[in-house]
Short mmCIF file of C-alpha atoms and ligand atoms in Angstrom, two decimals:
data_model
loop_
_atom_site.label_atom_id
_atom_site.label_comp_id
_atom_site.label_asym_id
_atom_site.label_seq_id
_atom_site.Cartn_x
_atom_site.Cartn_y
_atom_site.Cartn_z
CA MET A 1 -45.53 -51.98 56.38
CA PRO A 2 -43.34 -49.83 58.45
CA PHE A 3 -42.31 -46.55 57.14
CA ALA A 4 -38.33 -46.66 57.10
CA THR A 5 -37.28 -50.19 55.89
CA PRO A 6 -36.60 -51.73 53.64
CA ASP A 7 -35.56 -48.30 51.40
CA SER A 8 -33.85 -46.37 54.44
CA SER A 9 -31.05 -45.41 52.34
CA LYS A 10 -33.50 -43.49 50.14
CA PRO A 11 -34.67 -39.99 50.87
CA ARG A 12 -38.33 -40.15 52.13
CA ILE A 13 -40.92 -37.97 50.82
CA VAL A 14 -44.40 -37.96 52.14
CA LEU A 15 -46.95 -37.26 49.14
CA GLY A 16 -49.75 -35.58 50.67
CA VAL A 17 -52.97 -35.16 48.35
CA SER A 18 -55.90 -33.33 48.72
CA GLY A 19 -59.31 -32.89 47.28
CA GLY A 20 -59.23 -31.47 43.90
CA ILE A 21 -59.59 -32.90 40.66
CA ALA A 22 -55.76 -32.48 39.95
CA ALA A 23 -55.26 -35.22 42.50
CA TYR A 24 -55.10 -37.30 39.30
CA LYS A 25 -51.86 -35.50 38.46
CA SER A 26 -50.12 -36.53 41.86
CA VAL A 27 -50.25 -40.27 40.36
CA GLU A 28 -47.76 -38.99 37.68
CA LEU A 29 -45.93 -37.26 40.27
CA LEU A 30 -45.52 -40.36 42.46
CA ARG A 31 -44.30 -42.58 39.58
CA LEU A 32 -41.69 -39.56 38.69
CA LEU A 33 -40.46 -39.82 42.15
CA ARG A 34 -40.33 -43.41 42.48
CA ASP A 35 -38.41 -43.53 39.43
CA GLY A 36 -36.03 -40.93 40.43
CA GLY A 37 -35.15 -43.19 43.53
CA TYR A 38 -37.44 -41.78 46.45
CA HIS A 39 -39.21 -43.82 49.10
CA VAL A 40 -42.92 -42.27 48.89
CA ALA A 41 -45.41 -42.31 51.67
CA PRO A 42 -48.71 -41.28 50.02
CA VAL A 43 -51.09 -39.66 52.34
CA LEU A 44 -54.74 -38.77 51.04
CA THR A 45 -57.47 -36.69 52.23
CA ARG A 46 -60.62 -38.20 52.70
CA GLU A 47 -61.64 -35.80 49.79
CA ALA A 48 -58.93 -36.83 48.01
CA THR A 49 -60.34 -40.15 47.74
CA ARG A 50 -63.48 -39.16 45.76
CA PHE A 51 -61.05 -38.20 42.81
CA VAL A 52 -58.34 -41.04 43.25
CA GLY A 53 -58.26 -44.36 44.64
CA THR A 54 -55.95 -45.42 47.51
CA VAL A 55 -55.26 -48.52 45.53
CA THR A 56 -53.41 -46.94 42.56
CA PHE A 57 -51.38 -44.94 45.10
CA SER A 58 -50.69 -48.18 47.01
CA ALA A 59 -49.78 -49.85 44.08
CA LEU A 60 -47.26 -47.10 42.95
CA ALA A 61 -45.82 -46.28 46.37
CA SER A 62 -43.07 -47.51 48.48
CA GLU A 63 -45.84 -48.45 51.37
CA PRO A 64 -49.53 -48.53 51.22
CA ALA A 65 -51.16 -45.09 50.94
CA ARG A 66 -52.80 -43.87 54.48
CA THR A 67 -55.94 -41.99 54.76
CA GLU A 68 -56.65 -42.33 58.73
CA LEU A 69 -55.57 -40.64 61.70
CA PHE A 70 -56.75 -43.75 63.69
CA GLY A 71 -56.50 -47.50 63.24
CA ASP A 72 -53.44 -47.88 61.05
CA PRO A 73 -52.38 -51.35 61.84
CA SER A 74 -48.72 -50.60 61.12
CA THR A 75 -48.53 -47.72 63.83
CA PRO A 76 -50.87 -46.28 66.51
CA ILE A 77 -49.44 -42.72 65.65
CA PRO A 78 -48.85 -42.46 62.20
CA HIS A 79 -48.81 -38.69 61.73
CA THR A 80 -45.53 -38.55 64.13
CA TYR A 81 -43.91 -41.62 62.28
CA LEU A 82 -44.63 -40.04 58.89
CA GLY A 83 -43.57 -36.28 59.81
CA GLN A 84 -40.44 -37.38 62.02
CA ASN A 85 -39.00 -39.71 59.32
CA ALA A 86 -39.80 -37.54 56.31
CA ASP A 87 -36.92 -35.50 54.52
CA LEU A 88 -39.47 -33.69 52.52
CA ILE A 89 -43.48 -33.43 52.52
CA VAL A 90 -45.00 -32.54 49.10
CA VAL A 91 -48.55 -31.77 49.02
CA ALA A 92 -49.94 -32.04 45.55
CA PRO A 93 -52.68 -30.72 45.16
CA ALA A 94 -52.84 -28.23 47.69
CA THR A 95 -56.51 -27.03 47.88
CA ALA A 96 -57.88 -23.84 49.17
CA HIS A 97 -59.16 -25.93 52.33
CA LEU A 98 -55.76 -27.44 53.14
CA ILE A 99 -53.75 -24.65 52.81
CA ALA A 100 -56.54 -22.75 55.43
CA ARG A 101 -56.06 -25.95 57.78
CA TYR A 102 -52.58 -25.71 57.34
CA ALA A 103 -52.07 -22.12 58.20
CA ILE A 104 -54.19 -22.15 61.23
CA GLY A 105 -52.48 -25.41 62.60
CA LEU A 106 -55.36 -27.54 62.30
CA GLY A 107 -54.64 -31.44 62.71
CA ASP A 108 -58.25 -32.77 62.08
CA ASP A 109 -56.97 -35.38 59.69
CA LEU A 110 -53.57 -37.39 58.81
CA LEU A 111 -52.31 -35.01 56.42
CA CYS A 112 -52.69 -31.80 58.53
CA ALA A 113 -51.52 -33.72 61.60
CA THR A 114 -48.39 -35.10 59.84
CA LEU A 115 -47.65 -31.61 58.66
CA LEU A 116 -47.82 -30.46 62.43
CA ALA A 117 -45.55 -33.35 63.51
CA THR A 118 -42.67 -32.60 61.19
CA LYS A 119 -39.55 -30.55 61.06
CA ALA A 120 -38.68 -31.42 57.41
CA PRO A 121 -39.16 -28.79 54.77
CA VAL A 122 -42.72 -28.61 53.30
CA LEU A 123 -43.32 -28.12 49.45
CA LEU A 124 -47.13 -26.88 48.68
CA CYS A 125 -48.46 -27.29 45.10
CA PRO A 126 -51.85 -25.39 45.23
CA ALA A 127 -54.19 -25.73 42.41
CA MET A 128 -57.52 -24.71 42.25
CA HIS A 129 -60.14 -22.34 40.34
CA THR A 130 -58.73 -18.89 39.42
CA GLU A 131 -61.49 -17.15 41.60
CA MET A 132 -60.68 -19.21 44.69
CA TRP A 133 -56.70 -18.76 43.87
CA GLU A 134 -57.17 -15.02 43.47
CA GLN A 135 -59.21 -14.66 46.87
CA PRO A 136 -57.36 -12.74 49.53
CA SER A 137 -58.33 -15.24 52.06
CA VAL A 138 -56.10 -17.91 50.12
CA GLN A 139 -53.39 -15.53 49.40
CA GLU A 140 -53.10 -14.31 52.91
CA ASN A 141 -52.85 -17.95 54.14
CA LEU A 142 -50.08 -18.60 51.65
CA ALA A 143 -48.30 -15.58 52.71
CA THR A 144 -48.51 -16.84 56.30
CA LEU A 145 -47.44 -20.25 55.38
CA ARG A 146 -44.26 -18.56 53.45
CA ARG A 147 -43.18 -16.66 56.30
CA ARG A 148 -42.88 -19.68 58.14
CA GLY A 149 -40.45 -21.07 55.52
CA VAL A 150 -43.32 -23.40 53.63
CA MET A 151 -42.11 -23.48 49.77
CA VAL A 152 -45.05 -23.07 47.23
CA ILE A 153 -44.99 -23.74 43.55
CA GLU A 154 -47.60 -21.26 42.06
CA PRO A 155 -50.09 -22.77 39.88
CA ASP A 156 -49.77 -22.44 36.05
CA THR A 157 -52.07 -20.74 33.90
CA GLY A 158 -54.24 -22.84 31.18
CA PRO A 159 -57.50 -24.89 31.26
CA LEU A 160 -59.24 -25.66 34.38
CA ALA A 161 -62.36 -28.20 35.24
CA GLY A 162 -65.55 -27.19 33.58
CA GLY A 163 -63.90 -25.23 30.57
CA ASP A 164 -62.40 -22.41 32.31
CA VAL A 165 -58.97 -21.14 31.81
CA GLY A 166 -57.20 -19.02 33.93
CA PRO A 167 -54.39 -19.29 36.95
CA GLY A 168 -54.97 -22.34 39.12
CA ARG A 169 -53.87 -25.16 37.46
CA LEU A 170 -51.65 -27.89 39.19
CA ALA A 171 -47.83 -27.14 38.29
CA ASP A 172 -46.49 -29.64 35.80
CA PRO A 173 -45.63 -32.79 37.95
CA SER A 174 -42.14 -32.82 35.95
CA SER A 175 -41.42 -29.29 37.27
CA ILE A 176 -42.41 -30.41 40.88
CA PHE A 177 -40.17 -33.26 40.59
CA GLU A 178 -37.08 -30.91 39.25
CA ARG A 179 -38.03 -28.88 42.57
CA VAL A 180 -37.91 -31.64 44.76
CA GLU A 181 -34.48 -32.82 43.34
CA ARG A 182 -32.94 -29.44 43.89
CA ILE A 183 -34.56 -29.22 47.80
CA ILE A 184 -32.92 -32.83 48.39
CA HIS A 185 -29.75 -32.77 46.50
CA GLY A 186 -28.99 -29.33 45.75
CA TYR A 187 -28.60 -28.26 42.10
CA ARG A 188 -25.25 -29.33 40.46
CA GLY A 189 -24.33 -26.28 38.72
CA PRO A 190 -21.08 -24.54 37.96
CA LEU A 191 -20.82 -23.52 41.22
CA SER A 192 -21.36 -27.15 42.98
CA GLY A 193 -19.01 -27.62 45.88
CA ARG A 194 -17.64 -23.84 45.96
CA HIS A 195 -17.79 -21.61 48.86
CA LEU A 196 -18.69 -17.83 48.19
CA LEU A 197 -18.30 -14.93 50.60
CA ILE A 198 -20.57 -12.25 49.48
CA SER A 199 -20.84 -8.94 51.48
CA ALA A 200 -24.07 -6.77 50.89
CA GLY A 201 -25.44 -3.46 52.08
CA GLY A 202 -24.39 -0.33 53.21
CA THR A 203 -22.84 -0.01 56.41
CA ARG A 204 -24.01 2.39 59.34
CA GLU A 205 -21.51 4.32 61.53
CA PRO A 206 -22.92 5.51 64.49
CA ILE A 207 -22.68 9.11 65.51
CA ASP A 208 -24.49 8.37 68.75
CA PRO A 209 -26.92 5.89 69.98
CA VAL A 210 -29.51 7.49 67.92
CA ARG A 211 -27.75 8.80 64.57
CA VAL A 212 -25.63 7.18 62.15
CA ILE A 213 -24.02 8.16 59.04
CA THR A 214 -24.96 5.55 55.99
CA ASN A 215 -25.56 5.57 52.51
CA ARG A 216 -28.05 4.56 49.72
CA SER A 217 -27.05 1.15 49.35
CA SER A 218 -30.31 -1.43 49.81
CA GLY A 219 -28.51 -4.72 49.61
CA ARG A 220 -30.58 -6.17 46.70
CA GLN A 221 -27.59 -6.74 44.44
CA GLY A 222 -25.57 -8.62 47.04
CA HIS A 223 -28.55 -10.74 47.95
CA ALA A 224 -29.32 -11.50 44.52
CA LEU A 225 -25.85 -12.64 43.99
CA ALA A 226 -25.97 -14.86 46.95
CA GLU A 227 -29.47 -16.30 45.73
CA VAL A 228 -28.38 -16.94 42.56
CA ALA A 229 -24.86 -18.32 43.53
CA SER A 230 -26.58 -20.87 45.81
CA ARG A 231 -28.99 -21.60 42.64
CA LEU A 232 -25.69 -22.22 40.65
CA GLY A 233 -24.85 -25.23 43.46
CA ALA A 234 -22.57 -23.13 45.70
CA SER A 235 -22.70 -22.46 49.84
CA VAL A 236 -22.57 -18.98 50.46
CA THR A 237 -22.03 -17.03 53.25
CA LEU A 238 -23.52 -13.61 53.15
CA VAL A 239 -22.34 -10.73 55.58
CA THR A 240 -24.87 -8.04 55.28
CA THR A 241 -26.21 -5.06 56.89
CA SER A 242 -29.60 -5.44 55.00
CA GLU A 243 -33.03 -6.81 56.23
CA LEU A 244 -33.95 -8.28 53.00
CA GLY A 245 -33.66 -11.64 53.93
CA VAL A 246 -33.01 -14.53 51.20
CA ALA A 247 -35.57 -16.40 49.07
CA LEU A 248 -36.92 -19.63 50.85
CA ASP A 249 -35.75 -22.01 48.09
CA VAL A 250 -32.15 -21.23 48.76
CA VAL A 251 -32.25 -20.37 52.52
CA ARG A 252 -31.04 -23.68 53.74
CA SER A 253 -27.67 -23.18 51.62
CA ILE A 254 -26.89 -19.38 52.73
CA GLU A 255 -25.38 -18.61 56.02
CA VAL A 256 -26.55 -14.96 56.90
CA VAL A 257 -24.20 -12.91 58.99
CA LYS A 258 -25.88 -9.57 60.19
CA VAL A 259 -23.55 -6.81 60.55
CA GLU A 260 -23.93 -2.98 60.77
CA THR A 261 -20.49 -1.15 60.71
CA ALA A 262 -17.43 -1.12 58.33
CA ALA A 263 -15.32 -2.53 61.57
CA GLN A 264 -17.85 -5.38 61.96
CA MET A 265 -18.09 -6.25 58.15
CA HIS A 266 -14.19 -6.11 58.21
CA ASP A 267 -13.96 -8.54 61.22
CA ALA A 268 -16.74 -11.17 59.40
CA ILE A 269 -15.04 -11.14 56.30
CA VAL A 270 -11.40 -11.49 57.48
CA GLN A 271 -12.48 -14.42 59.81
CA ARG A 272 -14.05 -16.24 56.91
CA ILE A 273 -11.89 -15.51 53.92
CA SER A 274 -9.69 -18.38 54.75
CA ASP A 275 -12.71 -21.15 53.85
CA ALA A 276 -14.08 -19.13 50.79
CA ASP A 277 -13.14 -19.99 47.30
CA ALA A 278 -14.27 -16.58 46.05
CA LEU A 279 -14.91 -13.13 47.74
CA ILE A 280 -17.65 -10.57 46.30
CA MET A 281 -17.61 -7.22 48.04
CA ALA A 282 -20.90 -5.91 46.78
CA ALA A 283 -21.38 -4.05 49.95
CA ALA A 284 -21.02 -0.17 50.04
CA VAL A 285 -18.53 0.01 52.58
CA SER A 286 -18.11 3.60 54.67
CA ASP A 287 -14.68 4.78 53.95
CA PHE A 288 -14.91 6.85 57.30
CA SER A 289 -16.36 5.98 60.67
CA VAL A 290 -17.40 8.95 63.24
CA ARG A 291 -15.76 8.90 66.76
CA SER A 292 -18.88 8.27 68.30
CA SER A 293 -20.59 10.01 71.39
CA PRO A 294 -22.13 7.39 73.91
CA GLN A 295 -24.83 9.56 75.00
CA LYS A 296 -27.43 11.37 72.51
CA ILE A 297 -25.96 14.34 71.55
CA LYS A 298 -28.22 17.27 72.59
CA ARG A 299 -29.62 20.13 70.08
CA HIS A 300 -29.33 22.70 72.88
CA ASP A 301 -25.36 21.99 73.38
CA GLY A 302 -25.19 23.46 69.56
CA VAL A 303 -23.96 22.05 66.25
CA PRO A 304 -21.58 19.07 66.99
CA GLN A 305 -18.19 18.69 65.09
CA LEU A 306 -17.56 15.36 64.11
CA ARG A 307 -14.53 13.93 63.98
CA LEU A 308 -14.23 11.22 60.99
CA GLU A 309 -11.89 8.65 60.88
CA ALA A 310 -10.52 6.39 57.95
CA THR A 311 -12.00 2.43 57.71
CA ALA A 312 -9.97 -0.30 56.82
CA ASP A 313 -10.31 -1.13 53.33
CA ILE A 314 -11.61 -4.53 53.62
CA LEU A 315 -11.13 -5.74 49.81
CA ALA A 316 -7.45 -4.02 49.52
CA SER A 317 -6.34 -5.72 52.95
CA VAL A 318 -8.03 -9.36 52.03
CA SER A 319 -6.35 -9.49 48.61
CA SER A 320 -3.00 -8.65 49.56
CA LEU A 321 -3.65 -11.73 51.78
CA ARG A 322 -5.40 -13.89 49.08
CA ARG A 323 -4.20 -17.81 48.44
CA PRO A 324 -3.51 -17.78 44.52
CA ASP A 325 -6.48 -20.01 44.11
CA GLN A 326 -9.18 -17.56 45.28
CA VAL A 327 -11.03 -15.00 43.19
CA ILE A 328 -11.73 -11.38 44.47
CA VAL A 329 -14.28 -9.46 42.96
CA GLY A 330 -14.96 -5.90 44.09
CA PHE A 331 -17.46 -3.43 42.86
CA ALA A 332 -16.90 0.37 41.91
CA ALA A 333 -19.71 3.15 42.43
CA GLU A 334 -18.93 6.07 40.24
CA THR A 335 -20.31 9.13 39.46
CA ASN A 336 -17.78 10.66 37.03
CA ASP A 337 -14.74 9.50 34.70
CA VAL A 338 -16.14 6.03 35.05
CA MET A 339 -13.90 3.94 33.40
CA GLU A 340 -11.00 6.05 34.02
CA ASN A 341 -11.70 5.53 37.95
CA ALA A 342 -12.34 2.08 37.81
CA ARG A 343 -9.14 1.25 35.88
CA ASP A 344 -7.49 2.63 39.00
CA LYS A 345 -9.50 0.87 41.57
CA LEU A 346 -9.07 -2.41 40.09
CA ARG A 347 -5.40 -1.99 40.63
CA GLN A 348 -5.23 -0.40 43.86
CA LYS A 349 -7.65 -3.26 45.25
CA GLY A 350 -5.88 -5.95 43.63
CA VAL A 351 -9.05 -7.59 42.31
CA ASP A 352 -9.83 -10.06 39.85
CA LEU A 353 -12.90 -8.50 38.57
CA LEU A 354 -14.48 -5.32 39.13
CA ILE A 355 -18.24 -4.45 38.51
CA VAL A 356 -18.74 -1.04 37.67
CA ASN A 357 -21.42 0.95 38.23
CA ASP A 358 -22.25 4.28 36.77
CA VAL A 359 -24.87 5.21 39.79
CA SER A 360 -25.96 8.67 38.15
CA ALA A 361 -27.27 6.65 35.31
CA PRO A 362 -31.29 5.93 35.33
CA GLY A 363 -32.35 2.59 37.07
CA VAL A 364 -28.75 1.71 38.07
CA GLY A 365 -27.29 1.06 41.29
CA PHE A 366 -28.63 1.97 44.65
CA ALA A 367 -32.54 0.94 45.59
CA HIS A 368 -33.40 -0.18 42.03
CA ASP A 369 -34.17 -3.88 40.95
CA THR A 370 -32.17 -3.34 38.17
CA ASN A 371 -28.45 -2.71 37.47
CA GLU A 372 -26.29 -2.13 34.49
CA VAL A 373 -22.67 -2.72 34.73
CA THR A 374 -19.41 -3.09 33.18
CA ILE A 375 -17.18 -6.03 34.07
CA LEU A 376 -13.66 -5.44 34.19
CA GLY A 377 -11.11 -8.10 34.27
CA ARG A 378 -7.53 -7.90 35.69
CA ASP A 379 -6.09 -9.21 32.05
CA GLY A 380 -7.52 -5.62 30.93
CA ARG A 381 -10.75 -7.45 29.55
CA SER A 382 -14.07 -5.24 29.81
CA GLU A 383 -17.46 -6.37 29.10
CA SER A 384 -20.72 -4.24 28.98
CA VAL A 385 -24.11 -6.15 30.67
CA SER A 386 -26.97 -3.81 29.70
CA LEU A 387 -29.78 -3.03 31.86
CA ARG A 388 -31.50 -5.96 33.65
CA SER A 389 -32.68 -7.37 36.62
CA LYS A 390 -30.09 -7.75 39.56
CA GLU A 391 -30.62 -11.54 39.42
CA ALA A 392 -29.68 -11.37 35.44
CA VAL A 393 -26.54 -9.16 36.44
CA SER A 394 -25.61 -11.98 39.05
CA LEU A 395 -25.92 -14.66 36.60
CA GLU A 396 -23.20 -13.06 34.27
CA ILE A 397 -20.92 -11.73 37.25
CA LEU A 398 -21.13 -15.45 38.38
CA THR A 399 -20.65 -16.98 35.05
CA ARG A 400 -17.21 -15.21 35.16
CA VAL A 401 -16.11 -16.09 38.83
CA ALA A 402 -17.13 -19.62 37.87
CA SER A 403 -14.72 -19.88 34.83
CA LEU A 404 -11.98 -18.00 37.02
CA LEU A 405 -12.34 -20.56 39.52
CA LEU A 406 -12.11 -23.79 36.82
CA GLN A 407 -9.06 -21.76 35.63
CA GLY A 408 -7.69 -22.65 38.95
CA ALA A 409 -7.67 -18.57 39.62
CA LEU A 410 -4.74 -16.68 38.10
N1 CTP B 1 -14.78 -1.33 49.97
C1 CTP B 1 -14.19 -2.11 51.01
N2 CTP B 1 -13.93 -1.47 52.03
C2 CTP B 1 -13.88 -0.01 52.25
C3 CTP B 1 -14.25 0.48 51.15
C4 CTP B 1 -14.80 -0.05 50.16
O1 CTP B 1 -13.72 -3.34 50.83
N3 CTP B 1 -13.51 0.69 53.59
C5 CTP B 1 -14.92 -2.27 48.78
C6 CTP B 1 -16.43 -2.11 48.46
O2 CTP B 1 -17.11 -3.27 48.93
C7 CTP B 1 -16.52 -2.19 46.86
C8 CTP B 1 -15.04 -1.80 46.52
O3 CTP B 1 -14.14 -1.59 47.74
O4 CTP B 1 -16.23 -3.73 46.28
C9 CTP B 1 -14.85 0.03 45.79
O5 CTP B 1 -15.92 0.72 46.65
P1 CTP B 1 -15.92 2.19 46.41
O6 CTP B 1 -16.90 2.74 47.60
O7 CTP B 1 -16.59 1.89 44.83
O8 CTP B 1 -14.54 2.60 46.41
P2 CTP B 1 -13.67 3.13 47.36
O9 CTP B 1 -12.48 2.05 47.76
O10 CTP B 1 -14.74 3.32 48.75
O11 CTP B 1 -13.08 4.38 46.86
P3 CTP B 1 -14.14 5.85 46.47
O12 CTP B 1 -15.15 5.95 47.57
O13 CTP B 1 -12.81 6.98 46.63
O14 CTP B 1 -14.54 5.80 44.99
#
């Protein structure tokens, strides 16, 4: 039976099954996918058929289960046919052997050849005994695949075959199904349909081709905001100086624009602001740039006198041009007279929300994984968010952004 017809309007999933005891659970996943409106083409490795039968998969799937690279009556090249037409490939369970073959690029059976012959996203759901899961070889193969953009649902901890207990149990089919839904449809959250422009990291102002003036910002809070906004349904443009990257599960809904200097960040934000529903300036933008030397300043020429010049205040210039339906959020890094300075900054910058950091407090602000902030509103309300992960702080901030957007801004 051909792959695409008669379900061509449905998202197409290749369900790969490799040979582990958890293969029986992929029957449940198959049923969830079919009930969820997906066209599912199962591909079993030969080892998988020692645990489950093709008849079961064929009966429940959108087309007969396949196991062989050669001799397929419907097409002479089943791997390219499956790989090119897939919207997503899910491998559940993915054994240590399958992961290793995929990591080194073998195409020695139909499932591995299909994984090679696709540009579709791939979601691996490993399942194996704890000792195997913890092997450095398995973890290194997974790290290699993750680096190439493959998504991985970590196994659960619980009872395993043979009475053992530990990490290695296939993730629950319903959580695999939820992940599939998010990959294919995106999560319809409170920021669905919104476009957020977010800045992150510390700018770097050149002194000469070698040296820069910069600050301690790592970009973690801004990158966490971008990832959480995307998980809440937003499309995001992240203007960043940071090398951190973004999480693979949201990489497709975040456009990353790399910049270095305050002037480049200014231009990148100003060019994109008209498309944005909200701007969040989490970047630590340098207030000064240097009149830089085109050549390296030599030590033997003596201590140089640096000429500093003021940079443009991005927030202030954007918020003076804002549309009434846009929400503008600034950050304030303070070390003393924190709330007094912050209230002045809120007014001067003309923002709707100001996220105030006392960067002298322990575990707060620059280069930490945690943050503690006060959210100041233009309406005078202030709310403390106690010390927590930068993702959790992001959720608090974005929940307020979502509700301001719902009110049609101010
Ligand atoms: N900001 C900006 N453009 C600048 C400097 C800062 O858009 N040239 C933004 C930051 O991204 C942040 C907010 O303004 O959202 C406040 O930044 P902060 O460094 O706390 O304040 P400054 O305006 O630089 O004032 P000061 O350094 O004197 O506290």
